[in-house]
Amino acid sequence: MTFILLQAEVECRCEGEALTRIPQTLSVPLQRLTIASAGLPRLRNTGLKVYATTLLDIILTDLTQLETIQNGAFASLKLLRTIYISHAPKLTYLSKDVFQGISSTIKIIRIINSGLTKVPDLIHLPPANILQMLDLDNNHITRIDMKSISIKTEQLILANNEIRYIDDSAFYGSQIATLTLKGNRKLRDLNSNAFNGIMNLQELDLSSTSLIRLPSVGLEDIETLRIQNTHTLKTIPSIYYFKNLQKAFLTHSFHCCAFKFPSRHDPRRHAERMKEIEKWQLQCAKSDSQRDNNHENFLSSGNVLESSPSLQQPISANTFKKEKDTPLTDVTTSNPLYKFFNENSKGVFYSRLMRSEFPVDDNDVPSSWRADGVEYPLAWDYLADSMDMETGTFHAPIDTNQTQLDEYCGNFTIRKRDVECYPIPNALNPCEDVMGYRWLRIAVWIVVALAVVGNVAVLVVILSIRSEVASVSRFLMGHLAFADLCLGLYLLLIASIDAHSMGEYFNFAYDWQYGAGCKVAGFLTVFASHLSVFTLTVITIERWMAITHALHLNYRIKLKQAGYVMTAGWFYSIIMSSLPLSGISNYSSTSICLPMEDRDTYDTIYLVIIMGLNGVAFFIIALCYAQIYMSLGKETRQAHGASMGEMSVAKKMALLVSCS
């Protein structure tokens, strides 16, 4: 047992498997009681009463035997602010009345890393109390039923549970600022009204789930949305459903494109929004026209204030200025007319006069008034002489039926929503076009045509040659042509999806990147690139041996040996192109289906191996051609005239190395 004094708060920590009940003989007035690694099987409703007047925080941690918390266990604690229960695997259920009589001072309830299978009933929490946090992280909760949570809290954490489904209006009537549901890997489906009735929700976190779709009902007021590491989410609601959304942290960049191009993302909802705007524009125009007509009719009837000719003039730039630029507040508050009408029931006249909104009845005007012991006759023109300004004519009477519309139209604006969204779209994950540029699109189609036609022609020629002695060079060139043909087919697939989704790729991105098309394209490009590099390396070694050991016929690669080597190359290429299909990196991270995702150690190792092996292949090719070049001899390398042919061959070798 340990006592710790922390800034005038006394903490007592009790540990040991032999501890099966809450100690009742702690004489020091306790503010914080910690029971850790104890054999406590239940928390009795009388266990904490002895500390009712002083206890602020109760902490129960590493209680492997704790199974029950009796009803009203916290009822007597008048100052209780924190309940913390951690690592209690046998605590699977809390009864309906467990929080009965709990103090209104409670701010934090945390039951984490335990065995709860259901959200506790919170009906007994003080209705006027707003919690700072209700944390049920890392339990075994499987479902949130209809209207099962009704609470006022700044933060509700239901992360890392086993939630599979959230029912209709599960949080109905709750006031929750931040709702965290991340880490529920089995959460695949939400009722379309799952968040219906939730109030004041500002931040929602659904990261690391298996969510397929996100409902929009109840999320109109959120400001921050987090759905990271959720690769199953196919679509996201239109930006028009999120009135206050400011930041979004998503898994796919193409979902951010939906916020950037709302008309292409959801044409139906965009059309509805445009109709709403058009309706209000027409009503506002009609309201303005009606107001102008009423004003003209009112003026034509001669209803103007005739006490001063200046009242019939339009308001000038000096309307609210006095001589020597005295502020209007100084004029009105110091003037006896203001004081008189501010102190008498007929002060409404002054209010009407200053607003110039209503016609003034002559009966409302007093013949004289008295202020500060001085009587002022009506003949004294307060507005004309004291304020030295022109007030303009009175407006027509206000139609009270138009008040609400006028207020709306007075604040009517059309603005494009600007949501700060991550990950930001880029060249590999674009919003509109896969290719991005017209010249690039044309160039790719040209390369596709040349690659497919050219390599098919090479294969036809090689296969059609009949020779008594098979050539190793032709055998290797056939493999190289096949690899390049696969690369051409990959470019054909990329060019096709670009043509199909031109201008709105983000609407097709999920089906393409997570569908069979991208997997086939990715497999083709990785297989083709590895087989091509491998074959080019073997060809280089074969040429190096043939040239540098021209007089030694035994230093040659035989056809049988070449067959074994290329079989190994095929296995290597197939394995490297199959790994992204089995979860090591993946082909779905980019629009061009390259395995560029680096989420864990296996992904990193895979990418490092690819880069490393390609680097080794380049080094071997460069070294072999360097030796071939050096084998020409100094005279040949410095030759002119007749020997320029050999020098040209050397230059072509250098070009081949740089291109490889």
XYZ file of C-alpha atoms in Angstrom:
660
model
C 0.000 0.000 0.000
C 1.438 3.350 -1.038
C 0.402 6.932 -0.243
C 1.430 9.661 -2.660
C 0.847 13.398 -2.169
C 0.275 15.143 -5.501
C -0.308 18.899 -5.228
C -2.612 18.641 -2.223
C -4.354 15.542 -3.688
C -3.685 12.318 -1.788
C -3.464 9.095 -3.802
C -3.495 5.637 -2.286
C -2.360 2.683 -4.415
C -3.204 -0.839 -3.260
C -1.810 -3.923 -5.019
C -1.661 -7.685 -4.576
C -3.638 -10.801 -5.471
C -4.644 -11.213 -1.837
C -6.658 -8.010 -2.022
C -10.260 -9.139 -2.607
C -12.176 -6.173 -1.153
C -11.821 -2.399 -1.134
C -9.825 -1.431 1.992
C -12.047 0.312 4.530
C -9.455 1.473 7.072
C -7.495 4.060 5.098
C -7.428 6.939 7.561
C -5.983 9.620 5.291
C -8.653 11.639 3.426
C -8.353 10.239 -0.085
C -8.793 12.051 -3.359
C -7.550 9.241 -5.596
C -7.784 5.495 -4.961
C -5.986 2.993 -7.203
C -6.552 -0.765 -6.989
C -4.068 -2.609 -9.222
C -3.219 -6.270 -9.895
C -5.628 -7.387 -7.190
C -7.870 -10.436 -6.829
C -10.996 -8.287 -6.472
C -13.955 -10.304 -7.904
C -16.621 -7.603 -7.514
C -17.042 -3.963 -6.610
C -19.728 -3.800 -3.918
C -22.192 -0.950 -3.606
C -20.851 -0.257 -0.111
C -17.170 -0.561 -0.940
C -16.490 3.131 -1.519
C -18.954 4.763 0.880
C -16.349 5.308 3.557
C -14.588 7.736 1.200
C -17.773 9.401 -0.049
C -16.940 12.955 0.982
C -13.397 13.211 -0.421
C -12.841 10.712 -3.239
C -12.360 12.310 -6.666
C -10.904 9.517 -8.804
C -11.329 5.738 -8.652
C -8.857 3.670 -10.697
C -9.196 -0.103 -11.120
C -6.513 -1.639 -13.312
C -5.199 -5.120 -14.092
C -8.053 -6.828 -12.259
C -8.194 -10.204 -13.968
C -10.837 -11.533 -11.550
C -13.255 -8.585 -11.600
C -16.624 -9.793 -12.921
C -19.289 -7.572 -11.365
C -19.900 -3.982 -10.375
C -22.984 -3.839 -8.180
C -25.804 -1.352 -8.709
C -25.171 2.041 -7.153
C -21.504 1.313 -6.516
C -20.657 4.977 -7.193
C -23.829 6.497 -5.709
C -22.394 7.827 -2.474
C -19.377 9.623 -3.958
C -20.363 13.282 -3.875
C -17.226 14.673 -5.558
C -16.470 11.861 -7.992
C -15.012 13.103 -11.281
C -13.217 10.075 -12.804
C -13.957 6.355 -13.145
C -11.115 4.410 -14.762
C -11.317 0.641 -15.275
C -8.645 -1.089 -17.335
C -7.650 -4.668 -18.173
C -10.621 -6.422 -16.600
C -11.256 -9.240 -19.123
C -14.032 -10.913 -17.105
C -16.069 -7.720 -16.816
C -18.431 -8.442 -19.717
C -21.589 -6.667 -18.603
C -22.728 -3.673 -16.561
C -26.277 -3.686 -15.240
C -28.781 -0.955 -16.021
C -28.512 0.647 -12.566
C -24.753 0.529 -12.114
C -24.530 4.335 -12.414
C -27.630 4.993 -10.314
C -27.159 7.958 -7.988
C -23.846 8.984 -9.512
C -22.763 12.535 -8.721
C -23.254 15.393 -11.176
C -19.537 16.131 -10.788
C -18.602 13.100 -12.915
C -16.536 14.113 -15.953
C -14.651 11.071 -17.208
C -15.716 7.423 -17.497
C -13.153 5.073 -19.027
C -13.629 1.307 -19.260
C -10.899 0.120 -21.613
C -9.092 -3.099 -22.531
C -11.811 -5.105 -20.828
C -14.481 -7.638 -21.769
C -17.618 -5.521 -22.271
C -19.853 -6.965 -24.984
C -22.476 -4.235 -24.852
C -22.530 -0.480 -24.358
C -23.495 0.215 -20.712
C -26.886 1.779 -20.013
C -26.284 5.467 -19.328
C -29.818 6.410 -18.312
C -28.795 7.324 -14.751
C -26.136 9.846 -15.726
C -27.226 13.350 -14.633
C -29.186 14.800 -17.585
C -27.675 18.272 -17.217
C -24.123 16.992 -16.890
C -21.741 17.111 -19.864
C -18.963 14.528 -19.699
C -15.495 15.269 -20.953
C -15.035 11.684 -22.102
C -16.783 8.340 -22.265
C -14.123 5.854 -23.355
C -14.995 2.216 -24.150
C -11.874 1.516 -26.185
C -10.687 -2.032 -26.887
C -13.582 -4.048 -25.501
C -15.683 -6.700 -27.253
C -18.774 -4.681 -28.133
C -20.387 -6.226 -31.218
C -23.379 -4.020 -31.966
C -24.938 -0.645 -31.187
C -28.710 -0.990 -31.057
C -31.407 1.553 -31.801
C -31.399 4.491 -29.353
C -29.043 2.598 -27.057
C -26.803 5.608 -26.423
C -28.177 8.862 -25.034
C -25.478 11.037 -23.552
C -23.936 14.495 -23.459
C -20.183 14.318 -23.852
C -17.312 16.080 -25.517
C -15.845 12.773 -26.661
C -17.308 9.280 -27.110
C -14.724 6.599 -27.905
C -15.849 3.190 -29.175
C -12.589 2.358 -30.930
C -10.968 -1.062 -31.379
C -14.041 -3.109 -30.547
C -15.764 -5.815 -32.585
C -18.686 -3.705 -33.759
C -20.296 -5.204 -36.843
C -23.406 -3.068 -37.210
C -24.828 0.244 -36.005
C -28.618 0.327 -35.978
C -31.104 3.056 -36.870
C -30.832 6.194 -34.670
C -28.299 4.506 -32.398
C -27.232 7.841 -30.866
C -30.642 9.513 -30.955
C -30.887 12.515 -28.637
C -27.185 12.473 -27.778
C -25.002 15.553 -27.827
C -21.534 14.399 -28.851
C -18.751 16.668 -30.063
C -16.316 13.915 -31.141
C -17.319 10.340 -31.993
C -14.533 7.793 -32.506
C -15.275 4.391 -34.047
C -11.854 3.661 -35.527
C -10.269 0.235 -35.375
C -13.540 -1.714 -35.669
C -12.285 -3.942 -38.462
C -15.557 -5.867 -38.657
C -17.683 -2.743 -39.070
C -18.820 -3.159 -42.650
C -22.330 -1.764 -42.754
C -24.165 1.124 -41.146
C -27.879 1.713 -41.151
C -28.674 4.628 -43.456
C -30.017 6.471 -40.386
C -27.347 5.296 -37.958
C -26.387 8.857 -36.996
C -29.916 10.234 -37.115
C -30.780 12.414 -34.122
C -27.223 13.022 -32.992
C -26.649 16.677 -32.101
C -23.612 18.976 -32.136
C -21.382 16.370 -33.777
C -18.214 18.122 -34.939
C -15.758 15.279 -35.566
C -16.297 11.687 -36.705
C -13.553 9.048 -36.944
C -14.283 5.835 -38.875
C -10.672 4.989 -39.716
C -9.417 1.398 -39.959
C -12.841 -0.129 -40.504
C -14.331 -2.179 -43.345
C -16.977 0.380 -44.184
C -18.490 0.120 -47.666
C -20.575 3.286 -47.657
C -21.003 6.332 -45.455
C -24.537 7.520 -44.642
C -25.145 11.257 -44.740
C -28.101 11.566 -42.348
C -27.032 13.179 -39.093
C -23.651 14.315 -40.407
C -24.756 17.685 -41.752
C -22.901 19.684 -39.093
C -19.595 17.820 -38.796
C -16.454 19.868 -39.299
C -13.827 17.097 -39.393
C -14.196 13.667 -41.012
C -11.607 10.898 -40.638
C -11.845 7.685 -42.683
C -8.212 6.669 -43.081
C -6.926 3.173 -43.811
C -10.396 2.096 -44.941
C -9.787 0.650 -48.390
C -13.272 -0.821 -48.681
C -15.068 2.542 -48.850
C -16.255 2.864 -52.428
C -18.121 6.170 -52.506
C -18.565 9.185 -50.288
C -21.651 11.406 -50.014
C -21.839 14.647 -51.935
C -20.353 17.757 -50.377
C -23.873 19.207 -50.389
C -24.775 16.869 -47.510
C -22.011 18.342 -45.325
C -22.906 21.936 -44.546
C -19.963 22.695 -42.238
C -17.251 20.264 -43.338
C -13.817 21.899 -43.169
C -11.304 19.034 -43.035
C -11.391 15.465 -44.301
C -8.710 12.819 -43.786
C -9.581 9.954 -46.112
C -8.010 6.798 -47.503
C -8.223 7.541 -51.203
C -7.347 10.783 -52.907
C -10.113 10.265 -55.470
C -12.663 10.772 -52.685
C -11.176 14.232 -52.186
C -11.886 14.846 -55.865
C -15.578 14.342 -55.093
C -15.475 17.446 -52.891
C -13.613 19.385 -55.566
C -15.966 18.487 -58.433
C -19.442 18.090 -56.887
C -21.292 18.431 -60.200
C -19.438 15.452 -61.703
C -19.490 13.418 -58.520
C -23.255 13.515 -57.928
C -25.053 15.182 -60.862
C -28.505 14.522 -59.378
C -27.739 16.156 -56.026
C -25.947 19.000 -57.795
C -29.004 19.589 -59.991
C -31.215 19.650 -56.898
C -28.912 22.189 -55.295
C -28.954 24.367 -58.390
C -32.762 24.260 -58.400
C -32.797 25.345 -54.759
C -30.515 28.265 -55.545
C -32.574 29.205 -58.588
C -35.762 29.099 -56.499
C -34.332 31.440 -53.885
C -32.942 33.746 -56.537
C -36.384 34.031 -58.129
C -38.060 34.603 -54.771
C -35.486 37.211 -53.810
C -35.925 38.981 -57.145
C -39.703 38.871 -56.682
C -39.359 40.195 -53.146
C -37.146 43.070 -54.291
C -39.548 43.922 -57.110
C -42.545 43.872 -54.767
C -40.725 46.069 -52.264
C -39.848 48.595 -54.977
C -43.455 48.693 -56.206
C -44.765 49.243 -52.689
C -42.262 52.014 -52.183
C -43.290 53.772 -55.408
C -46.980 53.430 -54.579
C -46.375 54.813 -51.132
C -44.514 57.847 -52.471
C -47.155 58.513 -55.133
C -49.806 58.704 -52.404
C -48.026 61.714 -50.850
C -47.208 60.004 -47.544
C -44.086 61.959 -46.649
C -43.107 63.883 -43.583
C -43.761 67.532 -44.353
C -42.313 69.116 -41.224
C -39.074 69.807 -43.060
C -38.384 70.058 -46.797
C -35.047 68.400 -46.263
C -36.786 65.155 -45.332
C -37.854 64.695 -48.951
C -34.274 64.633 -50.211
C -32.252 61.448 -50.646
C -29.778 60.543 -47.931
C -26.397 62.091 -48.614
C -22.915 60.915 -47.757
C -23.002 63.134 -44.669
C -26.190 61.545 -43.363
C -24.659 60.348 -40.127
C -22.175 63.157 -39.598
C -22.349 66.295 -37.529
C -20.311 69.412 -37.998
C -16.662 68.816 -37.209
C -17.281 65.057 -37.764
C -18.894 64.506 -34.375
C -19.976 60.836 -34.065
C -23.665 60.108 -34.237
C -23.605 58.510 -30.796
C -22.313 61.731 -29.308
C -25.118 63.687 -30.938
C -27.984 61.416 -29.973
C -27.022 60.592 -26.419
C -26.276 64.197 -25.476
C -29.283 65.788 -27.127
C -32.357 66.647 -25.012
C -34.705 65.208 -27.646
C -32.998 61.833 -27.343
C -33.187 61.984 -23.554
C -36.861 62.910 -23.598
C -38.000 60.152 -25.910
C -35.702 57.635 -24.308
C -37.338 58.308 -20.930
C -40.974 58.447 -22.067
C -43.377 55.971 -23.565
C -43.412 57.837 -26.863
C -39.750 57.034 -27.406
C -40.891 54.731 -30.201
C -41.307 57.815 -32.332
C -37.599 58.563 -32.154
C -36.779 54.971 -32.956
C -39.030 55.047 -36.000
C -37.663 58.369 -37.100
C -34.047 57.278 -36.942
C -34.750 54.044 -38.819
C -36.936 55.829 -41.398
C -38.934 52.646 -41.882
C -42.472 53.566 -40.839
C -44.695 56.562 -41.634
C -45.108 58.676 -38.538
C -48.525 59.653 -37.266
C -48.755 63.350 -36.341
C -50.479 62.340 -33.119
C -47.247 60.703 -32.008
C -45.387 63.999 -32.164
C -45.498 66.045 -28.910
C -45.977 69.790 -29.052
C -43.040 70.305 -26.729
C -40.795 68.405 -24.372
C -38.790 69.176 -21.276
C -35.312 67.860 -20.511
C -32.610 69.014 -18.082
C -34.937 71.759 -16.858
C -35.342 73.269 -20.345
C -38.545 73.203 -22.397
C -38.096 72.743 -26.158
C -40.881 73.771 -28.575
C -41.806 71.707 -31.611
C -40.665 74.516 -33.895
C -37.072 73.621 -33.041
C -36.067 71.310 -35.878
C -33.824 68.883 -34.070
C -32.892 66.783 -37.091
C -32.237 69.699 -39.427
C -30.407 72.072 -37.086
C -28.613 69.953 -34.542
C -27.518 67.028 -36.749
C -27.150 69.089 -39.916
C -28.065 66.183 -42.163
C -30.596 64.995 -44.684
C -32.663 62.012 -43.639
C -34.413 61.114 -46.906
C -37.966 59.922 -47.391
C -39.793 57.283 -45.395
C -40.068 53.769 -46.766
C -43.320 51.989 -47.429
C -44.813 49.940 -44.586
C -43.137 46.553 -44.134
C -45.042 43.461 -45.139
C -44.473 41.149 -42.177
C -45.007 38.106 -44.390
C -41.866 39.061 -46.291
C -39.642 39.522 -43.238
C -38.192 36.008 -43.180
C -37.553 35.991 -46.913
C -35.926 39.425 -46.725
C -33.616 38.223 -43.982
C -32.642 35.209 -46.051
C -32.105 37.237 -49.200
C -30.138 39.808 -47.257
C -27.609 37.071 -46.456
C -27.962 35.186 -49.731
C -24.606 34.164 -51.170
C -23.424 31.495 -53.576
C -19.986 30.189 -52.749
C -17.969 27.144 -53.667
C -17.129 24.898 -50.741
C -13.422 24.562 -50.076
C -12.687 21.469 -47.987
C -9.151 20.764 -46.812
C -8.908 17.118 -47.844
C -6.127 14.530 -47.592
C -4.522 12.666 -49.306
C -4.140 15.323 -51.959
C -4.641 14.102 -55.555
C -1.441 13.967 -57.591
C -0.129 12.799 -60.952
C -0.339 9.126 -59.946
C -3.798 9.576 -58.432
C -5.487 12.272 -60.517
C -9.024 13.601 -60.397
C -9.848 14.019 -64.065
C -7.533 12.139 -66.457
C -5.063 9.300 -65.994
C -2.750 10.714 -68.648
C -3.153 14.326 -67.659
C -2.004 15.835 -70.954
C -3.256 15.429 -74.489
C 0.230 15.053 -75.953
C 0.964 12.278 -73.451
C -2.250 10.485 -74.392
C -1.316 10.606 -78.082
C 2.249 9.466 -77.357
C 1.047 6.485 -75.306
C -1.252 5.295 -78.082
C 1.646 5.538 -80.552
C 3.886 3.523 -78.212
C 1.104 0.953 -77.748
C 0.767 0.489 -81.494
C 4.520 0.182 -82.031
C 5.061 -2.123 -79.042
C 2.257 -4.522 -79.914
C 2.783 -4.616 -83.663
C 6.592 -4.565 -83.495
C 6.999 -7.301 -80.896
C 4.363 -9.513 -82.503
C 6.324 -9.170 -85.745
C 9.576 -10.114 -83.971
C 7.971 -13.204 -82.441
C 6.507 -14.248 -85.789
C 9.878 -13.894 -87.510
C 11.787 -15.765 -84.789
C 9.276 -18.608 -84.654
C 9.145 -18.902 -88.439
C 12.900 -19.370 -88.874
C 13.846 -22.974 -89.442
C 17.476 -23.753 -88.695
C 19.383 -26.960 -88.058
C 21.347 -25.306 -85.269
C 19.239 -23.371 -82.801
C 20.578 -19.937 -81.972
C 20.896 -18.866 -78.340
C 20.625 -15.227 -79.390
C 17.305 -15.809 -81.178
C 16.037 -17.795 -78.201
C 16.810 -14.939 -75.823
C 15.485 -12.311 -78.225
C 12.175 -14.185 -78.333
C 11.824 -13.910 -74.557
C 12.725 -10.224 -74.681
C 10.117 -9.593 -77.387
C 7.449 -11.394 -75.352
C 8.280 -9.296 -72.267
C 8.051 -6.092 -74.287
C 4.748 -7.270 -75.784
C 3.342 -7.674 -72.253
C 4.478 -4.152 -71.489
C 2.649 -2.937 -74.589
C -0.536 -4.696 -73.448
C -0.185 -2.983 -70.065
C -0.007 0.409 -71.761
C -3.061 -0.557 -73.818
C -5.072 -1.166 -70.633
C -3.948 2.141 -69.114
C -4.760 4.044 -72.298
C -8.187 2.382 -72.448
C -9.224 3.367 -68.906
C -7.967 6.879 -69.602
C -10.179 7.125 -72.684
C -13.149 5.620 -70.829
C -12.935 7.944 -67.800
C -11.768 11.113 -69.495
C -12.613 14.202 -67.448
C -13.991 12.327 -64.414
C -11.567 9.547 -63.555
C -12.361 9.792 -59.826
C -15.851 8.379 -60.486
C -14.302 5.237 -61.995
C -11.208 5.073 -59.776
C -12.458 2.589 -57.169
C -13.854 0.073 -59.668
C -10.694 0.320 -61.753
C -8.040 0.282 -59.034
C -9.740 -2.403 -56.930
C -11.105 -4.400 -59.839
C -9.641 -7.140 -62.005
C -8.478 -4.685 -64.676
C -5.886 -2.981 -62.497
C -4.678 -6.297 -61.080
C -4.118 -7.658 -64.592
C -2.410 -4.456 -65.689
C -0.189 -4.402 -62.611
C 0.751 -8.053 -63.010
C 1.641 -7.476 -66.668
C 3.876 -4.474 -66.026
C 5.787 -6.004 -63.097
C 6.149 -9.344 -64.869
C 7.206 -7.689 -68.124
C 9.700 -5.309 -66.538
C 11.394 -8.024 -64.475
C 11.487 -10.516 -67.334
C 12.766 -7.839 -69.696
C 15.575 -6.753 -67.358
C 16.464 -10.376 -66.584
C 16.552 -11.329 -70.276
C 18.564 -8.243 -71.213
C 21.086 -9.121 -68.507
C 21.419 -12.689 -69.826
C 21.813 -11.402 -73.395
C 24.541 -9.015 -72.233
C 26.419 -11.793 -70.430
C 26.100 -14.066 -73.476
C 27.514 -11.353 -75.776
C 30.290 -10.551 -73.287
C 31.392 -14.183 -73.222
C 31.212 -14.481 -77.008
C 33.298 -11.342 -77.637
C 35.851 -11.406 -74.830
C 36.444 -15.151 -75.248
C 36.037 -15.385 -78.983
C 38.788 -17.998 -79.340
C 37.479 -20.201 -76.536
C 34.453 -22.047 -77.819
C 33.846 -23.674 -74.456
C 33.169 -20.243 -72.916
C 29.750 -19.958 -74.510
C 26.207 -20.302 -73.197
C 24.584 -23.364 -74.710
C 20.892 -23.486 -75.611
C 20.136 -25.969 -72.834
C 21.825 -23.754 -70.272
C 19.967 -20.729 -71.612
C 16.705 -22.667 -71.199
C 17.445 -23.363 -67.531
C 18.412 -19.748 -66.918
C 15.272 -18.368 -68.573
C 13.081 -20.825 -66.665
C 14.511 -19.361 -63.464
C 13.866 -15.884 -64.875
C 10.233 -16.717 -65.530
C 9.764 -18.070 -62.011
C 11.417 -14.981 -60.564
C 9.233 -12.630 -62.626
C 6.014 -14.497 -61.800
C 6.801 -14.499 -58.071
C 7.629 -10.783 -57.986
C 4.458 -9.895 -59.901
C 2.288 -12.177 -57.730
C 3.354 -10.819 -54.343
C 1.198 -7.643 -54.634
C -1.794 -9.904 -55.304
C -1.176 -11.682 -51.997
C -1.026 -8.568 -49.817
C 2.612 -7.504 -50.015
C 2.223 -3.991 -51.389
C -0.617 -3.832 -53.926
C -1.589 -2.653 -57.376
C -4.475 -0.489 -56.133
C -2.499 2.405 -54.686
C -2.117 4.291 -57.975
C -4.157 4.868 -61.107
C -1.446 3.247 -63.259
C -1.442 0.104 -61.096
C 2.173 0.145 -59.942
C 3.030 -1.503 -56.582
C 4.120 1.657 -54.790
C 2.333 1.334 -51.452
C 4.562 1.174 -48.387
C 2.367 0.393 -45.363
C 4.497 -2.069 -43.387
C 7.867 -3.796 -43.211
C 6.970 -6.391 -45.847
C 6.056 -3.681 -48.332
C 9.342 -1.917 -47.651
C 11.374 -5.109 -48.113
C 9.547 -5.836 -51.377
C 10.251 -2.393 -52.800
C 13.881 -2.501 -51.658
C 14.363 -5.906 -53.332
C 12.916 -4.603 -56.605
C 15.155 -1.547 -56.598
C 18.169 -3.554 -55.471
C 17.853 -6.295 -58.108
C 17.338 -3.758 -60.872
C 20.406 -1.900 -59.630
C 22.451 -5.112 -59.695
C 21.240 -5.860 -63.235
C 22.232 -2.383 -64.412
C 25.669 -2.767 -62.802
C 26.245 -6.130 -64.534
C 25.166 -4.763 -67.916
C 27.335 -1.661 -67.548
C 30.350 -3.709 -66.437
C 30.025 -6.195 -69.299
C 29.756 -3.515 -71.974
C 32.646 -1.620 -70.420
C 34.833 -4.713 -70.730
C 33.609 -5.291 -74.279
C 34.553 -1.715 -75.105
C 37.957 -2.039 -73.469
C 38.612 -5.317 -75.308
C 38.648 -3.428 -78.605
C 42.139 -2.192 -77.827
C 43.597 1.288 -77.623
C 44.266 1.516 -81.357
C 40.662 0.723 -82.197
C 39.228 3.115 -79.595
C 41.388 5.965 -80.950
C 41.006 4.995 -84.599
C 39.835 7.232 -87.425
C 38.696 6.595 -90.919
C 38.466 2.897 -91.679
C 38.020 1.879 -88.031
C 35.131 4.235 -87.334
C 32.722 1.327 -87.742
C 34.009 -0.363 -84.580
C 33.874 2.951 -82.720
C 30.261 3.332 -83.779
C 29.527 -0.088 -82.306
C 31.062 1.008 -79.014
C 28.884 4.123 -78.908
C 25.793 2.034 -79.533
C 26.817 -0.181 -76.620
C 26.925 2.858 -74.342
C 23.471 3.907 -75.545
C 22.120 0.415 -74.869
C 23.499 0.466 -71.313
C 21.976 3.863 -70.571
C 18.563 2.784 -71.922
C 18.573 -0.449 -69.934
